[in-house]
PDB file of C-alpha atoms in Angstrom:
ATOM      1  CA  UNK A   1     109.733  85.607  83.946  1.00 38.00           C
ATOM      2  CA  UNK A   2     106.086  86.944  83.276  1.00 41.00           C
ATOM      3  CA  UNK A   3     104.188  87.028  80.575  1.00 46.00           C
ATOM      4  CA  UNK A   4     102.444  90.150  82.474  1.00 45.00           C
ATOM      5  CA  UNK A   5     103.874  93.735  82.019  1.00 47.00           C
ATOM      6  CA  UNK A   6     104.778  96.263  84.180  1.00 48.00           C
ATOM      7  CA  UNK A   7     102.754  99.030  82.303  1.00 51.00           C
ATOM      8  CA  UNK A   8      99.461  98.490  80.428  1.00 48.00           C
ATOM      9  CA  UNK A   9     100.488  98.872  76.552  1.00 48.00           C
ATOM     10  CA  UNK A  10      98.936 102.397  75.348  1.00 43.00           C
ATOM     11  CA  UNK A  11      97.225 100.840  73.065  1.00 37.00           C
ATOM     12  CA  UNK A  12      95.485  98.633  74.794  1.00 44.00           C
ATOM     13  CA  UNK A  13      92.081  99.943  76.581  1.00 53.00           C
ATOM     14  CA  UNK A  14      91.057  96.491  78.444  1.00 87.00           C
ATOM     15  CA  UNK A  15      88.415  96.498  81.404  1.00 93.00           C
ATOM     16  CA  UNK A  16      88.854  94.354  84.465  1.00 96.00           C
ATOM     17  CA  UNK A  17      86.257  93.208  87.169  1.00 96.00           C
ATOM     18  CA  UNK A  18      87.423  94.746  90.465  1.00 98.00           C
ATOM     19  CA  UNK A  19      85.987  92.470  93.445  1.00 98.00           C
ATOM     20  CA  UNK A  20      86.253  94.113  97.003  1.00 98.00           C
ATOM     21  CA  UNK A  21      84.982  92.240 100.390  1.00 98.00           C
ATOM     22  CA  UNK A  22      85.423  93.528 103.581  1.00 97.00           C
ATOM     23  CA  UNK A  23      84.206  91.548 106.985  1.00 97.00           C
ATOM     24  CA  UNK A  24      80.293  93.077 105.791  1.00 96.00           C
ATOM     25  CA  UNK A  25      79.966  93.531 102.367  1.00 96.00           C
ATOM     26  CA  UNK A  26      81.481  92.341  98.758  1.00 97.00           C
ATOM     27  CA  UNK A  27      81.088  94.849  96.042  1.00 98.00           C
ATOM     28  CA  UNK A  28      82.225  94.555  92.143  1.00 97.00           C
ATOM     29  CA  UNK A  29      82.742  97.311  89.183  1.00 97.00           C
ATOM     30  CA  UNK A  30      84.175  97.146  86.126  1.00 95.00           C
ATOM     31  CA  UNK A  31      87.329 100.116  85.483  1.00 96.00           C
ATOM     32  CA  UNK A  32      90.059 100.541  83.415  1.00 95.00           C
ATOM     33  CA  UNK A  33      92.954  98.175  83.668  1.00 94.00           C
ATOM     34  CA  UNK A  34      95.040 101.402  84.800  1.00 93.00           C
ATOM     35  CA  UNK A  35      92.931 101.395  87.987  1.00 96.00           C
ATOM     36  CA  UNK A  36      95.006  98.797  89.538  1.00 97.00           C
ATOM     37  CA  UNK A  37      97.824 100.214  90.730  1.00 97.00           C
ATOM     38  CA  UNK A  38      95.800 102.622  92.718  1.00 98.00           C
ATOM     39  CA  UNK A  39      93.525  99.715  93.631  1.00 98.00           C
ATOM     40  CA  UNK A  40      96.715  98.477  95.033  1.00 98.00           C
ATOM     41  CA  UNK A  41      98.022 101.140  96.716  1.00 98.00           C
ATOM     42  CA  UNK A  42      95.168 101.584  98.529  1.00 98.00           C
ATOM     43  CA  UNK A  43      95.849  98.287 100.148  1.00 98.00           C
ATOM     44  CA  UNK A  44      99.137  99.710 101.351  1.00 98.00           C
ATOM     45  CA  UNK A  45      97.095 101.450 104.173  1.00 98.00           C
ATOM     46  CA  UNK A  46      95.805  98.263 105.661  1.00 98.00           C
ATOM     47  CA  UNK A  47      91.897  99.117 105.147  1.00 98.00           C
ATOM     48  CA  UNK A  48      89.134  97.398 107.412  1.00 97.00           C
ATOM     49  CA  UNK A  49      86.373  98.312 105.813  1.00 98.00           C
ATOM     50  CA  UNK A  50      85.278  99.149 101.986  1.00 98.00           C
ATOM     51  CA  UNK A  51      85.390 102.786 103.282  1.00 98.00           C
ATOM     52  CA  UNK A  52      88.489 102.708 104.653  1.00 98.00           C
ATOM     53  CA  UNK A  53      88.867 101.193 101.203  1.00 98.00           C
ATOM     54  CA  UNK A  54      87.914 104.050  99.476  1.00 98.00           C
ATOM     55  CA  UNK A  55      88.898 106.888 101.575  1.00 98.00           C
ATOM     56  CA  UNK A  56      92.629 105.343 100.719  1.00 98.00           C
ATOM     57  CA  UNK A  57      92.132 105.064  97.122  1.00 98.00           C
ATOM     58  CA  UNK A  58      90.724 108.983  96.615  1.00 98.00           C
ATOM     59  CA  UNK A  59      94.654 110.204  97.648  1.00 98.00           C
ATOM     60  CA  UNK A  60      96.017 108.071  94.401  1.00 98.00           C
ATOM     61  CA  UNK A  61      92.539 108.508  92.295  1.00 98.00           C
ATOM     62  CA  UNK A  62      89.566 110.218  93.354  1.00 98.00           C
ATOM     63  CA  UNK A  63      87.671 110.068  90.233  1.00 98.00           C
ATOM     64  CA  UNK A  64      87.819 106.329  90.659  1.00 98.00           C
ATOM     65  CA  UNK A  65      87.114 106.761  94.380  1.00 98.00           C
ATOM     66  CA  UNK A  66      83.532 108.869  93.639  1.00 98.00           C
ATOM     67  CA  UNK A  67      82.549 106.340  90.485  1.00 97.00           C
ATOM     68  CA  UNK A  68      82.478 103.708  93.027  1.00 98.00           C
ATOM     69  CA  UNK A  69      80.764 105.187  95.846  1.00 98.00           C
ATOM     70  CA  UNK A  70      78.422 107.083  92.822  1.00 96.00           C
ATOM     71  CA  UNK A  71      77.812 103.646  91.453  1.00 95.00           C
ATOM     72  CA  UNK A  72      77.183 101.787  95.382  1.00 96.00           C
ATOM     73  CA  UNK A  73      74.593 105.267  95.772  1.00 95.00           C
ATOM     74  CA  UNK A  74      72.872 104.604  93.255  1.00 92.00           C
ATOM     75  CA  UNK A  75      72.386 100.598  93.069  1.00 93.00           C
ATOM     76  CA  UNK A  76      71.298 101.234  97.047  1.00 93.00           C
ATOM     77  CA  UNK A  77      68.543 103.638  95.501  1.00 91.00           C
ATOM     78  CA  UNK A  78      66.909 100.688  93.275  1.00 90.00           C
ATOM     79  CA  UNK A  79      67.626  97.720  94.782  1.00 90.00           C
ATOM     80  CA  UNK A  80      66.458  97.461  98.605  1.00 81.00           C
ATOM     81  CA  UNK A  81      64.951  94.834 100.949  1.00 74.00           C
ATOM     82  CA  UNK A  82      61.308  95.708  99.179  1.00 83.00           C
ATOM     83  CA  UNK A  83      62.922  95.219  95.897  1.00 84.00           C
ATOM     84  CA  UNK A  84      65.567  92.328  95.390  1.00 75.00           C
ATOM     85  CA  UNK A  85      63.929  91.450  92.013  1.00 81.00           C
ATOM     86  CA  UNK A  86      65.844  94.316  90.876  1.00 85.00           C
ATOM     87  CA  UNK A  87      69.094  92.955  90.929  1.00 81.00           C
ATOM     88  CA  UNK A  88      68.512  90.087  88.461  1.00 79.00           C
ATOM     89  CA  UNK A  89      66.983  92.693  86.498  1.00 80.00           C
ATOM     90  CA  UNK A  90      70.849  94.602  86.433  1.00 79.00           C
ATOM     91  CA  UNK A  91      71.824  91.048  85.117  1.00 79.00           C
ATOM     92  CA  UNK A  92      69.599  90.265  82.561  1.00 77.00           C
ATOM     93  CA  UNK A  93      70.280  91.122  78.745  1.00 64.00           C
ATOM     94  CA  UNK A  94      73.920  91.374  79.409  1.00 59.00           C
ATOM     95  CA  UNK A  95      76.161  88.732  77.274  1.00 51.00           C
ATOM     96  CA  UNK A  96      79.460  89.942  78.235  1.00 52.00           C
ATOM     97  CA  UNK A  97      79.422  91.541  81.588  1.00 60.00           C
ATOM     98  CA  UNK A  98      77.623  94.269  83.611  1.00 70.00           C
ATOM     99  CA  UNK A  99      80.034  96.904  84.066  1.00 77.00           C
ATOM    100  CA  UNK A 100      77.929  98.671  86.661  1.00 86.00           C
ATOM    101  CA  UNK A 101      78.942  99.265  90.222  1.00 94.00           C
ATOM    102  CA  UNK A 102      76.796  96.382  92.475  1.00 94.00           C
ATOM    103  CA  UNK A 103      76.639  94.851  95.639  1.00 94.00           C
ATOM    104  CA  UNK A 104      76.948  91.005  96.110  1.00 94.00           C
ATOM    105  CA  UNK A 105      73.586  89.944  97.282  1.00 92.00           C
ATOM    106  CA  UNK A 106      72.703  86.692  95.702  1.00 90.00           C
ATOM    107  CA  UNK A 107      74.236  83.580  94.219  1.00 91.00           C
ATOM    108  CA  UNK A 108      73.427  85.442  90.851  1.00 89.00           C
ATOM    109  CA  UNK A 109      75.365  88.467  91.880  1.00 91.00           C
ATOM    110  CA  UNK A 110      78.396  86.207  93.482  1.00 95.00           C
ATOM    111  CA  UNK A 111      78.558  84.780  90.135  1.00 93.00           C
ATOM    112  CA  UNK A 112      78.620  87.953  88.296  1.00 92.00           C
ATOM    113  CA  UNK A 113      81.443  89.265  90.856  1.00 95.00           C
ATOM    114  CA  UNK A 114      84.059  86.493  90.045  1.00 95.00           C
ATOM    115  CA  UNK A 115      82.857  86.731  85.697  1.00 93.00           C
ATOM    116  CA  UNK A 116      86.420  88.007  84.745  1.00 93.00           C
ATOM    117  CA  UNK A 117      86.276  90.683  81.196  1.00 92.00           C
ATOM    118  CA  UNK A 118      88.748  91.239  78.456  1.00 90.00           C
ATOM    119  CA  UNK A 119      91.659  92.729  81.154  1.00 93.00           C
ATOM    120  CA  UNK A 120      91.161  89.596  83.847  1.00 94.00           C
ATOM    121  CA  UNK A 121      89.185  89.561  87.482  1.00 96.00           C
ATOM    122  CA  UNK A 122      91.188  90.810  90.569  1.00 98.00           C
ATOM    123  CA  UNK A 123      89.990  90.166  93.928  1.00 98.00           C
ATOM    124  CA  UNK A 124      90.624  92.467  97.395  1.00 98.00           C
ATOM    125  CA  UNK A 125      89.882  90.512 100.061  1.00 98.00           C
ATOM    126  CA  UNK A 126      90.447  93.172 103.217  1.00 98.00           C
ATOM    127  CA  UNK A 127      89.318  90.772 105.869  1.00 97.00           C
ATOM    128  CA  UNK A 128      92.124  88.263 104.593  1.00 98.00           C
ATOM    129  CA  UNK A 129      94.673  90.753 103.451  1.00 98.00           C
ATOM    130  CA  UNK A 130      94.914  88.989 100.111  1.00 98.00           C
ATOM    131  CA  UNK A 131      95.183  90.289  96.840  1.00 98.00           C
ATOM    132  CA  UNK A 132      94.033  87.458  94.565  1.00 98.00           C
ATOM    133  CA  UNK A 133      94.914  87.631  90.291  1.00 96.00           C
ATOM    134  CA  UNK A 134      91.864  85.174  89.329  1.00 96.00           C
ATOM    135  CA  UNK A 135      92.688  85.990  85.786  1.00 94.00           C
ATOM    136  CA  UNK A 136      95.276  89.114  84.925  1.00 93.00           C
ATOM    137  CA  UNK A 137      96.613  89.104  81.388  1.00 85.00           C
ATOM    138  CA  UNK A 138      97.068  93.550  81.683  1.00 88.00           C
ATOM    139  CA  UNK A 139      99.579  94.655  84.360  1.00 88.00           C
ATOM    140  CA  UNK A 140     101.442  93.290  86.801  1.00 89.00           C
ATOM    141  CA  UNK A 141     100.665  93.632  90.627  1.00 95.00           C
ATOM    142  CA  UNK A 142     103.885  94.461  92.338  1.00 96.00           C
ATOM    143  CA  UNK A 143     104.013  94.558  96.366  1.00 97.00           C
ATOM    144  CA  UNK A 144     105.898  98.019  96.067  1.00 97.00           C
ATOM    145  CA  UNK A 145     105.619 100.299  92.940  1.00 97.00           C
ATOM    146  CA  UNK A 146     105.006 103.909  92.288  1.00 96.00           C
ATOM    147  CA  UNK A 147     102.555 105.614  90.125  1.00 96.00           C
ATOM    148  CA  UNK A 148     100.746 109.402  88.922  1.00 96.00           C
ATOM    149  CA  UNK A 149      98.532 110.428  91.162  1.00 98.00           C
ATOM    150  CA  UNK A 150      95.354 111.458  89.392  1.00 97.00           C
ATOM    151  CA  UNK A 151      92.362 114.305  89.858  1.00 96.00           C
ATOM    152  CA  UNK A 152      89.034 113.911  88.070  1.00 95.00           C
ATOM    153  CA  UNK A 153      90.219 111.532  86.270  1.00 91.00           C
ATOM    154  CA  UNK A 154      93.446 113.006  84.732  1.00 94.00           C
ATOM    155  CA  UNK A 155      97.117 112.383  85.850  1.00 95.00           C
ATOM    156  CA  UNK A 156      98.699 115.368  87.787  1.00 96.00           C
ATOM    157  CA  UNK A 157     101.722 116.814  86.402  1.00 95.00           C
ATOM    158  CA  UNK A 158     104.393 116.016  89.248  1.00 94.00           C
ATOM    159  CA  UNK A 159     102.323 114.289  91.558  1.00 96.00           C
ATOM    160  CA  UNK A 160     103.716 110.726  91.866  1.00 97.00           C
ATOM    161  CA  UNK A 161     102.997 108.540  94.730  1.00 98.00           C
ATOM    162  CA  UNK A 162     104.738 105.430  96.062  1.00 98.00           C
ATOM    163  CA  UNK A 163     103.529 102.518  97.991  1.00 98.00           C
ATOM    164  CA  UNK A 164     104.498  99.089  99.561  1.00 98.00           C
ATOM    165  CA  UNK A 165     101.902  96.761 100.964  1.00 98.00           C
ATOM    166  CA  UNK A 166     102.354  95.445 104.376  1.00 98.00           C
ATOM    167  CA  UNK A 167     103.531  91.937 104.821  1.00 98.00           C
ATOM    168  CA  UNK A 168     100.745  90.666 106.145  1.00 98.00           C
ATOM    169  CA  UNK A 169      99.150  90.957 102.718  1.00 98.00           C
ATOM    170  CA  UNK A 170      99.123  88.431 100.392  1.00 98.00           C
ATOM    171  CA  UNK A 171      99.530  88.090  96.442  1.00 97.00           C
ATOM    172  CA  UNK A 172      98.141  85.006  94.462  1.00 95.00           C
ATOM    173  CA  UNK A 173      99.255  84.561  92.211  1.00 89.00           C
TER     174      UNK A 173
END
């Protein structure tokens, strides 16, 4: 028996780390706990790439979908080959965590990627097909579930979606 629900408690307003490599690129961002079940499902369509990535998780949450790619826009717009000074600049000063969208370019930025917050770290790993629960105290990740499908931000009346991951995909814990 878990210790992990199946529903994040309504009171409770935790952050996680998000961690996404594909075969490229690693990215990281800091959400809501509630984004993982969409984070999920958008494994369920066996993505190659962090845009397949994305382009999957827009039909369960776009809002989440354009924060991301928002976020990736903008850290591309400051930190570039002529700049890379910039990044440890998006690290320094912050105790806890930096909650911004980033790109893993560094052994500074690895680090930051894998720093779980209150909610817990998970990792996609679309190259490996592996879902990995470094540290998940918030909800539980369930190989099949069902969820509200949500538009800028706010859950649809009637719009539920379903999803099962494909075999090949992994959960660890």
């Amino acid at each position: 028996m878990s210790s992990v629900p199946d529903t994040p408690p309504a009171s409770l307003t935790s952050e996680m780390r998000f961690t996404v490599i594909d075969s490229r690129s690693t990215i990281s961002f800091v959400a809501t706990a509630g984004s993982l079940k969409p984070l999920v499902a958008a494994c369920s369509h066996n993505p190659n790439s962090l845009d397949e990535f994305l382009r999957a998780l827009a039909l369960y949450d776009d809002q989440l979908a354009a924060d991301v790619q928002g976020g990736l826009a903008i850290f591309d717009e400051h930190i570039t080959d002529e700049t890379p000074e910039r990044i440890g600049q998006l690290f320094a000063g912050h105790a806890a965590h930096v909650s911004a969208v980033f790109r893993v370019l560094d052994e500074r930025s690895r680090e930051e990627s894998f720093r779980a917050v209150r909610g817990g770290l998970i990792l996609f790993n679309l190259k490996a097909r592996r879902i990995v629960q470094v540290h998940n105290n918030v909800l539980k990740v369930r190989r099949r579930d069902r969820g509200r499908v949500r538009q800028g931000g706010v859950p649809v009346e009637g719009e539920l979606y379903a999803y099962a991951l494909p075999p090949e995909w992994s959960l660890v814990p």
